[in-house]
Amino acid sequence: MMRVLIVDDERLARAELRRLLAVHGNVQIAGEAASAAEAAVQVAALQPDLLLLDIKMPGGSGFDLLESLDDAPEVIFTTAYDQYALQAFDANALAYLLKPVQPQRLAAALERAAVRLGTTIPPAAQPRKLFIRDGERCWFVKLDDIAVFESDGNYSRVHFSGGQPLLPRSLLQLEQRLDPQQFFRASRRHIVNLAHVRRVSQGADGALVLHLDSMAIEVSRRRAATLKNIGVL
């Protein structure tokens, strides 16, 4: 069963989506929200698998909602405006459905959601992917694809194959949510995905250096002993 949260500021639009979803036996409507702020609370409480998400809403857009989440569910955008389509697909959304939503297009989007959600899902306490917006571009990025989080003031720069955008989270906020067996706090400025480490060397000053495909990160002396505890050395 896919647990779906409907997010739309129009009551009639939410009712229509409920009607369309009723014929799909593999869908459970977990709840609905009329604003981005309300949806953020609902996502935290209900942990839905999928959002049917309007984009243009008073008080905050659908993109604003996704940017506020530590772990973004899968998303099907439902909107009356077509100018956001490119931004939506840059974010790797399952579908972009224009209102009035056509039943066959919704059905096809739900099928894609079922395929994507058919993989094993880690415990809800651990995020699976992040939504990142940088200017007009946005991405859904799987945590496994992120090589490094780098501190940049009150933000963190995310290094992955698709770019190096800024995420409005501090390294401390990220560290508290990430699996310490996979993401290693190498220094005050870096959190490294150990799956992307190709080799470990010793620098001229004796400090350990983690070599990734595109960069090398020096490990602080205080953190070096932790590498042994998690089996890297």
Tab-separated table of C-alpha atoms in Angstrom, residues 78-165:
chain	number	residue	atom	x	y	z
A	78	THR	CA	-0.698	18.609	-9.370
A	79	THR	CA	-1.112	22.206	-10.476
A	80	ALA	CA	-2.996	24.604	-12.709
A	81	TYR	CA	0.249	26.252	-13.870
A	82	ASP	CA	2.533	24.788	-16.511
A	83	GLN	CA	5.510	27.145	-16.082
A	84	TYR	CA	6.956	25.054	-13.251
A	85	ALA	CA	7.215	21.831	-15.266
A	86	LEU	CA	10.930	22.059	-16.048
A	87	GLN	CA	11.756	22.829	-12.430
A	88	ALA	CA	9.618	19.895	-11.311
A	89	PHE	CA	11.325	17.403	-13.587
A	90	ASP	CA	14.778	18.742	-12.708
A	91	ALA	CA	13.771	17.698	-9.199
A	92	ASN	CA	13.069	14.175	-10.474
A	93	ALA	CA	9.364	14.282	-9.680
A	94	LEU	CA	7.344	11.244	-10.706
A	95	ALA	CA	4.910	13.341	-12.744
A	96	TYR	CA	3.621	16.835	-13.370
A	97	LEU	CA	-0.165	16.734	-13.754
A	98	LEU	CA	-2.095	19.773	-14.884
A	99	LYS	CA	-5.524	20.413	-13.413
A	100	PRO	CA	-8.078	19.135	-14.043
A	101	VAL	CA	-6.150	15.936	-13.378
A	102	GLN	CA	-6.844	13.243	-15.968
A	103	PRO	CA	-7.520	9.792	-14.438
A	104	GLN	CA	-5.297	7.949	-16.919
A	105	ARG	CA	-2.345	10.270	-16.298
A	106	LEU	CA	-2.758	9.901	-12.546
A	107	ALA	CA	-2.915	6.122	-12.921
A	108	ALA	CA	0.327	6.113	-14.928
A	109	ALA	CA	2.028	8.295	-12.314
A	110	LEU	CA	0.878	6.001	-9.509
A	111	GLU	CA	2.297	3.022	-11.388
A	112	ARG	CA	5.679	4.758	-11.578
A	113	ALA	CA	5.428	5.516	-7.869
A	114	ALA	CA	4.713	1.854	-7.100
A	115	VAL	CA	7.808	0.794	-9.050
A	116	ARG	CA	10.032	3.365	-7.345
A	117	LEU	CA	8.693	2.484	-3.896
A	118	GLY	CA	9.027	-1.242	-4.532
A	119	THR	CA	12.618	-1.216	-3.297
A	120	THR	CA	13.492	-1.848	0.327
A	121	ILE	CA	12.914	1.287	2.391
A	122	PRO	CA	15.241	1.984	5.347
A	123	PRO	CA	13.786	2.821	8.756
A	124	ALA	CA	11.906	6.118	8.736
A	125	ALA	CA	14.332	7.621	11.249
A	126	GLN	CA	17.030	7.662	8.556
A	127	PRO	CA	16.457	9.980	5.586
A	128	ARG	CA	16.522	8.364	2.131
A	129	LYS	CA	16.970	11.428	-0.029
A	130	LEU	CA	17.067	15.193	0.121
A	131	PHE	CA	15.284	17.859	-1.861
A	132	ILE	CA	17.714	20.642	-2.749
A	133	ARG	CA	16.873	23.933	-4.416
A	134	ASP	CA	19.560	26.311	-5.649
A	135	GLY	CA	18.170	29.269	-7.579
A	136	GLU	CA	15.905	27.994	-10.344
A	137	ARG	CA	17.302	24.464	-10.227
A	138	CYS	CA	16.212	21.739	-7.845
A	139	TRP	CA	16.990	18.079	-7.278
A	140	PHE	CA	15.897	15.010	-5.372
A	141	VAL	CA	19.235	13.462	-4.383
A	142	LYS	CA	19.590	9.988	-2.900
A	143	LEU	CA	21.851	10.014	0.131
A	144	ASP	CA	23.887	7.190	-1.386
A	145	ASP	CA	24.777	9.487	-4.300
A	146	ILE	CA	26.122	12.278	-2.084
A	147	ALA	CA	29.896	12.136	-1.644
A	148	VAL	CA	30.488	15.046	0.738
A	149	PHE	CA	28.634	17.657	2.775
A	150	GLU	CA	30.827	20.754	3.143
A	151	SER	CA	30.159	23.575	5.595
A	152	ASP	CA	29.514	26.961	3.988
A	153	GLY	CA	28.468	29.385	6.714
A	154	ASN	CA	25.019	28.404	7.983
A	155	TYR	CA	24.551	26.261	4.871
A	156	SER	CA	26.053	23.024	3.622
A	157	ARG	CA	27.364	22.505	0.104
A	158	VAL	CA	26.294	19.126	-1.248
A	159	HIS	CA	28.774	17.386	-3.539
A	160	PHE	CA	27.241	14.840	-5.933
A	161	SER	CA	27.546	14.053	-9.631
A	162	GLY	CA	24.780	16.497	-10.582
A	163	GLY	CA	26.365	19.575	-9.024
A	164	GLN	CA	27.379	21.301	-5.801
A	165	PRO	CA	24.284	23.199	-4.613
